[in-house]
Amino acid sequence: MTLNGFGNGTVVDSHIPMDCIRRRKEQLKKEIQEIREKIAQCEIEMSMIQTHSNDDRRNTNTKQWLVAKRKFNDNAKEGIRWLTDNSLIQNTPEHTAAFLFNETGLSKRAIGDYLGEKDNFHIEVLKHFAHMHDFFSMEIVDALRRYLFTFILPGEAQKIDRIMEAFAQRYYECNPHIYATAEVCYIISFAIIMLNTSLHNKSARLGGGPFTYEKFVNSLSETIARHQIPDQNIIKNIYDSIKNNELKFPDDDINLTMPVFGSDSIIIKEGWLWKQGGRVRNWKRRWFIITDGCLFYFESRTEVDSPRGVIPLVDVAVREIEDDRTKPFCFELFPLAGDKVKASKPAPGEVGKWIEGHHTVYRMSALSEDDRKDWIRALRIGSQNQLPKQRLS
């Protein structure tokens, strides 16, 4: 029974089939999910815009960013303080979290230690850091794999607790229809880590034989209220996922003992160039820096801790050449002694090991005729170990 909708109080019979209500409920859930996904996408795009808006400033203070990342890797708190004191990032949880989430060349161990701190500022940074992860429509195991690969979990139990709580809150926010509460997500997340340890770490396996699916279900039943226990299919999928694919944690592959530049390095010139390969004559865009009597080149200008190659500007000269048929504004470095340019590059698959390059010349393509002249001039200055009176741009 319901009002007829005309405001006169007359009551009329009506009946809405339950299947219509269920369909409408599912439709609303889908619409809410789509809205949430659009919001998340907007947040990601805003983060990218923020990153790109800093590109021009990065172009002029590469050395400062390099120093900042080294300081962070040595001491996370001191590194963040140095970043804010030198106006490289704003002293807010949002900007600090964006730095930790977006920046390359950071120690994952240092990130984990910083995120786990207990004061209010660090807790807010952790919340924003977790919020930058997109977990929409992801299984909780897959989300946890993604989350735990962006840093190394610290050893302190309280830090782990805070980090996992932030994950659970974010996962539940992205997928509120899968689990009853964020607390349930938190319990299951911890259970996943314990399951992973018991199944794959022989030295830490629990007593009483293998950790079977039945034991996993019982352990959840002891900590989650009966009316909040997830569907059995969900629990089975979690167990099978961990059993068949170990939850792996990242290695801290930052080499803190091998700096690229000296602390007093002065950058003569930096910028984008196209570089032609040696054996395979294809062109790749690289970020080049002239400093310390060397020409360094990198995959991108935000990864100046990991050069793809180093060319000492000794016994080499630079010359302008006729444009390549595929690239304009070309020039090249060539050896003054011997038949190869003395250069080195990282050995494939071996961290910290370098091998000798095999280029008879290093051919590059600039952005314009003026840019080519600037690079030739800068390389001649660098090869003579002289510094210009002002930075070349």
CSV table of C-alpha atoms in Angstrom, one decimal:
chain,number,residue,atom,x,y,z
A,1,MET,CA,0.0,0.0,0.0
A,2,THR,CA,1.2,3.5,-0.8
A,3,LEU,CA,0.1,7.1,-1.4
A,4,ASN,CA,-1.1,7.8,-4.9
A,5,GLY,CA,1.4,10.6,-5.3
A,6,PHE,CA,-1.1,13.4,-6.0
A,7,GLY,CA,-1.0,14.8,-2.4
A,8,ASN,CA,-4.7,14.1,-1.6
A,9,GLY,CA,-3.9,11.3,0.9
A,10,THR,CA,-5.7,8.7,-1.1
A,11,VAL,CA,-4.2,5.3,-0.6
A,12,VAL,CA,-4.0,2.9,-3.5
A,13,ASP,CA,-2.6,-0.6,-3.9
A,14,SER,CA,0.8,-1.0,-5.6
A,15,HIS,CA,3.3,-3.7,-5.9
A,16,ILE,CA,7.0,-3.6,-7.0
A,17,PRO,CA,8.5,-7.0,-7.8
A,18,MET,CA,11.5,-7.9,-5.7
A,19,ASP,CA,13.6,-8.7,-8.8
A,20,CYS,CA,13.1,-5.1,-10.0
A,21,ILE,CA,14.3,-3.8,-6.6
A,22,ARG,CA,17.4,-6.1,-6.8
A,23,ARG,CA,18.1,-5.0,-10.4
A,24,ARG,CA,17.9,-1.4,-9.4
A,25,LYS,CA,20.1,-2.0,-6.4
A,26,GLU,CA,22.7,-3.6,-8.6
A,27,GLN,CA,22.5,-0.7,-11.1
A,28,LEU,CA,23.0,1.8,-8.3
A,29,LYS,CA,26.0,-0.1,-7.1
A,30,LYS,CA,27.5,-0.1,-10.6
A,31,GLU,CA,26.9,3.6,-10.9
A,32,ILE,CA,28.5,4.4,-7.6
A,33,GLN,CA,31.5,2.2,-8.6
A,34,GLU,CA,31.8,4.1,-11.8
A,35,ILE,CA,31.7,7.4,-10.0
A,36,ARG,CA,34.4,6.2,-7.6
A,37,GLU,CA,36.6,5.1,-10.5
A,38,LYS,CA,36.2,8.5,-12.2
A,39,ILE,CA,37.2,10.2,-9.0
A,40,ALA,CA,40.2,8.0,-8.6
A,41,GLN,CA,41.2,8.7,-12.2
A,42,CYS,CA,40.9,12.4,-11.7
A,43,GLU,CA,43.1,12.2,-8.6
A,44,ILE,CA,45.7,10.3,-10.6
A,45,GLU,CA,45.6,12.9,-13.4
A,46,MET,CA,45.9,15.7,-10.9
A,47,SER,CA,49.0,13.9,-9.5
A,48,MET,CA,50.5,13.7,-13.0
A,49,ILE,CA,49.7,17.4,-13.6
A,50,GLN,CA,51.5,18.3,-10.4
A,51,THR,CA,54.5,16.2,-11.5
A,52,HIS,CA,54.7,17.8,-14.9
A,53,SER,CA,54.3,21.3,-13.5
A,54,ASN,CA,57.5,20.7,-11.7
A,55,ASP,CA,59.4,19.6,-14.8
A,56,ASP,CA,60.8,23.0,-15.7
A,57,ARG,CA,62.0,23.6,-12.2
A,58,ARG,CA,63.7,20.1,-12.2
A,59,ASN,CA,65.4,21.1,-15.4
A,60,THR,CA,67.3,23.8,-13.6
A,61,ASN,CA,68.1,22.1,-10.3
A,62,THR,CA,69.0,18.5,-11.2
A,63,LYS,CA,71.9,18.6,-8.8
A,64,GLN,CA,69.6,19.7,-5.9
A,65,TRP,CA,67.3,16.8,-6.6
A,66,LEU,CA,70.2,14.4,-6.7
A,67,VAL,CA,71.5,15.6,-3.4
A,68,ALA,CA,68.0,15.5,-1.9
A,69,LYS,CA,67.4,11.8,-2.9
A,70,ARG,CA,70.8,10.8,-1.5
A,71,LYS,CA,70.0,12.5,1.8
A,72,PHE,CA,66.6,10.8,1.9
A,73,ASN,CA,68.1,7.4,1.2
A,74,ASP,CA,70.6,8.0,4.1
A,75,ASN,CA,68.1,9.4,6.5
A,76,ALA,CA,64.5,9.8,5.4
A,77,LYS,CA,63.5,12.5,7.8
A,78,GLU,CA,66.5,14.6,7.1
A,79,GLY,CA,66.0,14.2,3.4
A,80,ILE,CA,62.4,15.4,3.6
A,81,ARG,CA,63.5,18.3,5.8
A,82,TRP,CA,66.2,19.2,3.2
A,83,LEU,CA,63.6,19.1,0.4
A,84,THR,CA,61.3,21.4,2.1
A,85,ASP,CA,64.0,23.8,3.4
A,86,ASN,CA,65.2,24.1,-0.2
A,87,SER,CA,61.7,24.6,-1.6
A,88,LEU,CA,61.8,21.5,-3.8
A,89,ILE,CA,58.5,20.3,-2.2
A,90,GLN,CA,56.0,22.0,-0.1
A,91,ASN,CA,55.9,21.1,3.6
A,92,THR,CA,52.5,19.4,3.4
A,93,PRO,CA,51.5,15.7,3.8
A,94,GLU,CA,50.0,15.8,0.2
A,95,HIS,CA,53.3,16.9,-1.4
A,96,THR,CA,55.4,14.7,0.7
A,97,ALA,CA,53.3,11.7,-0.2
A,98,ALA,CA,53.5,12.6,-3.9
A,99,PHE,CA,57.3,12.7,-3.6
A,100,LEU,CA,57.4,9.3,-2.1
A,101,PHE,CA,54.9,7.8,-4.6
A,102,ASN,CA,56.2,9.4,-7.8
A,103,GLU,CA,59.9,9.9,-7.4
A,104,THR,CA,62.4,7.4,-8.8
A,105,GLY,CA,65.7,6.5,-7.2
A,106,LEU,CA,64.5,6.4,-3.6
A,107,SER,CA,65.4,3.6,-1.2
A,108,LYS,CA,62.3,1.5,-0.6
A,109,ARG,CA,63.5,0.7,2.8
A,110,ALA,CA,63.7,4.4,3.6
A,111,ILE,CA,60.2,4.9,2.3
A,112,GLY,CA,58.8,2.2,4.5
A,113,ASP,CA,60.5,3.5,7.6
A,114,TYR,CA,59.2,7.0,6.9
A,115,LEU,CA,55.6,5.9,6.3
A,116,GLY,CA,55.5,3.9,9.5
A,117,GLU,CA,56.3,6.8,11.8
A,118,LYS,CA,53.7,7.6,14.5
A,119,ASP,CA,53.4,11.4,14.7
A,120,ASN,CA,50.4,13.1,13.1
A,121,PHE,CA,52.3,14.5,10.1
A,122,HIS,CA,53.7,11.0,9.1
A,123,ILE,CA,50.3,9.4,9.6
A,124,GLU,CA,48.7,12.0,7.2
A,125,VAL,CA,51.5,11.3,4.7
A,126,LEU,CA,50.7,7.6,5.0
A,127,LYS,CA,47.0,8.2,4.3
A,128,HIS,CA,47.7,10.3,1.2
A,129,PHE,CA,50.3,7.7,0.0
A,130,ALA,CA,47.8,4.9,0.3
A,131,HIS,CA,45.1,7.0,-1.3
A,132,MET,CA,47.3,7.4,-4.4
A,133,HIS,CA,47.0,3.6,-5.1
A,134,ASP,CA,44.1,2.6,-7.4
A,135,PHE,CA,42.6,-0.6,-6.0
A,136,PHE,CA,39.2,-0.4,-7.7
A,137,SER,CA,37.8,-3.7,-8.8
A,138,MET,CA,41.0,-5.5,-7.7
A,139,GLU,CA,41.2,-8.7,-5.6
A,140,ILE,CA,42.6,-7.9,-2.2
A,141,VAL,CA,45.7,-10.2,-2.8
A,142,ASP,CA,46.5,-8.3,-6.0
A,143,ALA,CA,46.0,-5.0,-4.3
A,144,LEU,CA,48.3,-6.0,-1.5
A,145,ARG,CA,51.0,-7.2,-4.0
A,146,ARG,CA,50.9,-3.8,-5.6
A,147,TYR,CA,50.9,-1.9,-2.4
A,148,LEU,CA,53.8,-3.8,-0.7
A,149,PHE,CA,56.0,-3.5,-3.8
A,150,THR,CA,56.2,0.3,-3.5
A,151,PHE,CA,58.3,0.1,-0.3
A,152,ILE,CA,59.8,-2.4,2.1
A,153,LEU,CA,57.8,-3.1,5.3
A,154,PRO,CA,59.8,-2.0,8.4
A,155,GLY,CA,60.6,-4.4,11.1
A,156,GLU,CA,58.7,-2.7,13.9
A,157,ALA,CA,55.3,-4.2,14.7
A,158,GLN,CA,53.7,-0.8,15.3
A,159,LYS,CA,54.9,0.6,12.0
A,160,ILE,CA,53.6,-2.5,10.2
A,161,ASP,CA,50.3,-2.1,11.9
A,162,ARG,CA,49.9,1.6,10.8
A,163,ILE,CA,50.9,0.8,7.2
A,164,MET,CA,48.5,-2.1,7.0
A,165,GLU,CA,45.6,-0.1,8.5
A,166,ALA,CA,46.1,2.6,5.8
A,167,PHE,CA,46.0,-0.1,3.1
A,168,ALA,CA,42.8,-1.6,4.5
A,169,GLN,CA,41.1,1.8,4.7
A,170,ARG,CA,42.0,2.5,1.1
A,171,TYR,CA,41.1,-0.9,-0.2
A,172,TYR,CA,37.7,-0.7,1.5
A,173,GLU,CA,37.1,2.8,0.1
A,174,CYS,CA,37.7,1.4,-3.4
A,175,ASN,CA,35.7,-1.8,-2.9
A,176,PRO,CA,33.0,-1.2,-0.2
A,177,HIS,CA,30.8,-4.0,-1.6
A,178,ILE,CA,33.3,-6.9,-1.1
A,179,TYR,CA,33.9,-6.8,2.6
A,180,ALA,CA,31.7,-5.8,5.5
A,181,THR,CA,34.1,-3.1,7.0
A,182,ALA,CA,37.6,-1.7,6.7
A,183,GLU,CA,38.4,-3.6,9.9
A,184,VAL,CA,37.6,-6.9,8.1
A,185,CYS,CA,40.0,-5.9,5.3
A,186,TYR,CA,42.6,-5.2,7.9
A,187,ILE,CA,42.3,-8.6,9.5
A,188,ILE,CA,42.3,-10.4,6.1
A,189,SER,CA,45.4,-8.4,5.0
A,190,PHE,CA,47.3,-9.5,8.0
A,191,ALA,CA,46.1,-13.0,7.5
A,192,ILE,CA,47.4,-13.0,4.0
A,193,ILE,CA,50.9,-12.1,5.1
A,194,MET,CA,50.8,-14.8,7.8
A,195,LEU,CA,49.5,-17.3,5.3
A,196,ASN,CA,52.3,-16.3,2.9
A,197,THR,CA,54.9,-16.9,5.6
A,198,SER,CA,53.5,-20.2,6.7
A,199,LEU,CA,53.3,-21.6,3.1
A,200,HIS,CA,56.6,-20.3,1.7
A,201,ASN,CA,59.0,-19.6,4.5
A,202,LYS,CA,60.3,-22.9,5.7
A,203,SER,CA,62.2,-21.5,8.7
A,204,ALA,CA,59.1,-19.7,10.0
A,205,ARG,CA,56.3,-22.2,9.4
A,206,LEU,CA,53.8,-22.7,12.1
A,207,GLY,CA,53.8,-26.0,14.0
A,208,GLY,CA,51.2,-28.6,13.5
A,209,GLY,CA,51.8,-29.5,9.9
A,210,PRO,CA,51.0,-27.6,6.7
A,211,PHE,CA,48.8,-24.6,6.8
A,212,THR,CA,45.8,-26.0,5.0
A,213,TYR,CA,42.8,-24.2,3.6
A,214,GLU,CA,40.7,-25.4,6.6
A,215,LYS,CA,43.2,-24.0,9.1
A,216,PHE,CA,43.1,-20.7,7.2
A,217,VAL,CA,39.3,-20.6,7.3
A,218,ASN,CA,39.4,-21.4,11.1
A,219,SER,CA,41.9,-18.6,11.8
A,220,LEU,CA,39.6,-16.1,10.1
A,221,SER,CA,36.6,-17.4,11.9
A,222,GLU,CA,38.3,-16.8,15.3
A,223,THR,CA,38.9,-13.1,14.5
A,224,ILE,CA,36.0,-12.0,12.3
A,225,ALA,CA,32.4,-11.9,13.5
A,226,ARG,CA,30.3,-14.6,12.0
A,227,HIS,CA,28.0,-12.3,10.1
A,228,GLN,CA,31.0,-10.5,8.6
A,229,ILE,CA,32.9,-13.5,7.3
A,230,PRO,CA,33.5,-13.1,3.6
A,231,ASP,CA,32.0,-15.5,1.1
A,232,GLN,CA,33.7,-18.9,1.0
A,233,ASN,CA,34.6,-18.4,-2.6
A,234,ILE,CA,36.5,-15.2,-1.8
A,235,ILE,CA,38.5,-17.0,1.0
A,236,LYS,CA,39.3,-19.9,-1.3
A,237,ASN,CA,40.5,-17.6,-4.0
A,238,ILE,CA,42.8,-15.8,-1.5
A,239,TYR,CA,44.2,-19.1,-0.2
A,240,ASP,CA,44.8,-20.4,-3.8
A,241,SER,CA,46.4,-17.2,-4.9
A,242,ILE,CA,49.0,-17.2,-2.1
A,243,LYS,CA,49.6,-20.9,-2.3
A,244,ASN,CA,50.3,-20.8,-6.1
A,245,ASN,CA,52.0,-17.5,-6.2
A,246,GLU,CA,54.1,-16.4,-3.3
A,247,LEU,CA,53.7,-12.8,-2.1
A,248,LYS,CA,57.1,-11.3,-2.8
A,249,PHE,CA,58.7,-8.2,-1.3
A,250,PRO,CA,61.0,-5.9,-3.2
A,251,ASP,CA,64.7,-5.7,-2.8
A,252,ASP,CA,66.2,-2.4,-1.9
A,253,ASP,CA,68.3,-2.1,-5.0
A,254,ILE,CA,69.5,1.5,-4.4
A,255,ASN,CA,73.3,1.5,-4.4
A,256,LEU,CA,74.1,4.1,-1.7
A,257,THR,CA,77.8,3.7,-2.1
A,258,MET,CA,78.2,4.7,-5.7
A,259,PRO,CA,77.3,8.4,-6.3
A,260,VAL,CA,76.9,9.5,-9.9
A,261,PHE,CA,78.1,13.1,-9.3
A,262,GLY,CA,80.3,14.6,-6.6
A,263,SER,CA,78.7,16.8,-4.0
A,264,ASP,CA,80.4,19.8,-5.4
A,265,SER,CA,79.7,19.0,-9.1
A,266,ILE,CA,78.8,21.9,-11.4
A,267,ILE,CA,76.5,21.1,-14.3
A,268,ILE,CA,77.6,22.8,-17.5
A,269,LYS,CA,74.6,21.8,-19.5
A,270,GLU,CA,71.7,19.3,-19.5
A,271,GLY,CA,68.8,18.6,-21.8
A,272,TRP,CA,67.2,16.1,-24.2
A,273,LEU,CA,69.0,14.7,-27.2
A,274,TRP,CA,68.4,11.8,-29.5
A,275,LYS,CA,71.2,9.3,-29.4
A,276,GLN,CA,72.0,6.8,-32.1
A,277,GLY,CA,72.8,3.2,-31.0
A,278,GLY,CA,76.1,1.5,-31.7
A,279,ARG,CA,75.5,-1.9,-33.1
A,280,VAL,CA,71.8,-1.3,-33.7
A,281,ARG,CA,71.5,2.0,-35.4
A,282,ASN,CA,68.2,3.1,-33.9
A,283,TRP,CA,67.5,6.4,-32.2
A,284,LYS,CA,66.5,6.8,-28.6
A,285,ARG,CA,65.7,9.9,-26.7
A,286,ARG,CA,67.9,10.4,-23.6
A,287,TRP,CA,68.5,13.0,-20.9
A,288,PHE,CA,72.1,14.2,-21.1
A,289,ILE,CA,74.2,16.0,-18.5
A,290,ILE,CA,77.7,17.5,-18.8
A,291,THR,CA,79.5,17.6,-15.5
A,292,ASP,CA,82.8,16.5,-13.8
A,293,GLY,CA,84.5,16.2,-17.2
A,294,CYS,CA,82.0,13.6,-18.3
A,295,LEU,CA,78.9,13.3,-20.5
A,296,PHE,CA,76.2,11.3,-18.7
A,297,TYR,CA,73.0,10.1,-20.3
A,298,PHE,CA,69.9,8.7,-18.6
A,299,GLU,CA,66.5,7.1,-19.4
A,300,SER,CA,64.7,10.3,-18.2
A,301,ARG,CA,65.6,13.4,-16.3
A,302,THR,CA,64.0,12.1,-13.1
A,303,GLU,CA,66.3,9.1,-13.0
A,304,VAL,CA,69.7,10.8,-12.6
A,305,ASP,CA,70.8,8.2,-10.0
A,306,SER,CA,70.9,5.5,-12.8
A,307,PRO,CA,72.9,6.5,-15.8
A,308,ARG,CA,72.6,4.5,-19.0
A,309,GLY,CA,76.1,5.5,-20.0
A,310,VAL,CA,79.1,7.7,-19.1
A,311,ILE,CA,81.5,9.2,-21.6
A,312,PRO,CA,84.6,10.8,-20.2
A,313,LEU,CA,85.4,13.9,-22.2
A,314,VAL,CA,89.1,12.9,-22.5
A,315,ASP,CA,90.8,12.3,-25.8
A,316,VAL,CA,87.6,13.1,-27.6
A,317,ALA,CA,86.5,15.9,-29.8
A,318,VAL,CA,83.1,17.0,-31.1
A,319,ARG,CA,82.1,18.0,-34.7
A,320,GLU,CA,79.0,19.1,-36.5
A,321,ILE,CA,78.0,16.7,-39.2
A,322,GLU,CA,75.5,16.7,-42.1
A,323,ASP,CA,72.0,15.8,-41.0
A,324,ASP,CA,71.2,12.1,-40.8
A,325,ARG,CA,68.4,11.2,-43.3
A,326,THR,CA,66.2,10.3,-40.3
A,327,LYS,CA,67.3,13.1,-37.8
A,328,PRO,CA,68.2,16.8,-38.2
A,329,PHE,CA,70.8,18.9,-36.3
A,330,CYS,CA,73.3,16.1,-35.8
A,331,PHE,CA,76.7,16.2,-34.2
A,332,GLU,CA,79.1,13.5,-32.8
A,333,LEU,CA,81.8,12.8,-30.4
A,334,PHE,CA,84.8,11.0,-31.9
A,335,PRO,CA,88.1,9.7,-30.5
A,336,LEU,CA,91.4,11.6,-30.8
A,337,ALA,CA,93.3,8.4,-30.0
A,338,GLY,CA,92.4,4.9,-30.8
A,339,ASP,CA,89.4,3.6,-32.8
A,340,LYS,CA,86.8,3.8,-30.0
A,341,VAL,CA,85.4,6.4,-27.7
A,342,LYS,CA,86.3,5.4,-24.1
A,343,ALA,CA,82.9,5.0,-22.4
A,344,SER,CA,81.1,2.7,-20.1
A,345,LYS,CA,77.6,1.5,-19.3
A,346,PRO,CA,75.9,-0.7,-16.7
A,347,ALA,CA,76.2,-4.5,-17.3
A,348,PRO,CA,72.8,-6.0,-18.1
A,349,GLY,CA,71.3,-7.7,-15.0
A,350,GLU,CA,74.3,-7.0,-12.7
A,351,VAL,CA,73.8,-4.2,-10.2
A,352,GLY,CA,76.9,-2.1,-9.7
A,353,LYS,CA,78.9,-3.7,-12.5
A,354,TRP,CA,80.0,-1.6,-15.6
A,355,ILE,CA,81.3,-2.7,-18.9
A,356,GLU,CA,83.2,-0.9,-21.7
A,357,GLY,CA,81.2,0.6,-24.6
A,358,HIS,CA,82.0,-0.2,-28.2
A,359,HIS,CA,81.1,3.1,-30.0
A,360,THR,CA,83.5,4.3,-32.6
A,361,VAL,CA,81.6,7.6,-32.5
A,362,TYR,CA,78.6,8.9,-30.4
A,363,ARG,CA,76.2,10.5,-32.8
A,364,MET,CA,73.4,12.7,-31.4
A,365,SER,CA,70.6,14.9,-32.7
A,366,ALA,CA,69.6,18.2,-31.1
A,367,LEU,CA,66.3,20.0,-31.0
A,368,SER,CA,67.3,22.9,-33.2
A,369,GLU,CA,70.2,24.5,-34.9
A,370,ASP,CA,70.8,26.8,-31.9
A,371,ASP,CA,70.6,23.8,-29.5
A,372,ARG,CA,73.2,22.0,-31.6
A,373,LYS,CA,75.6,24.9,-31.4
A,374,ASP,CA,75.0,25.1,-27.6
A,375,TRP,CA,75.7,21.4,-27.1
A,376,ILE,CA,78.9,21.5,-29.2
A,377,ARG,CA,80.2,24.5,-27.3
A,378,ALA,CA,79.3,22.9,-23.9
A,379,LEU,CA,81.1,19.7,-24.9
A,380,ARG,CA,84.2,21.5,-25.9
A,381,ILE,CA,84.2,23.3,-22.6
A,382,GLY,CA,83.6,20.1,-20.7
A,383,SER,CA,86.4,18.3,-22.6
A,384,GLN,CA,88.8,21.1,-21.6
A,385,ASN,CA,87.7,20.9,-17.9
A,386,GLN,CA,86.7,24.5,-18.0
A,387,LEU,CA,83.5,26.0,-16.6
A,388,PRO,CA,81.5,28.7,-18.3
A,389,LYS,CA,80.8,31.9,-16.5
A,390,GLN,CA,77.1,31.1,-16.5
A,391,ARG,CA,75.1,28.0,-17.0
A,392,LEU,CA,74.3,27.1,-20.5
A,393,SER,CA,70.6,26.6,-21.2
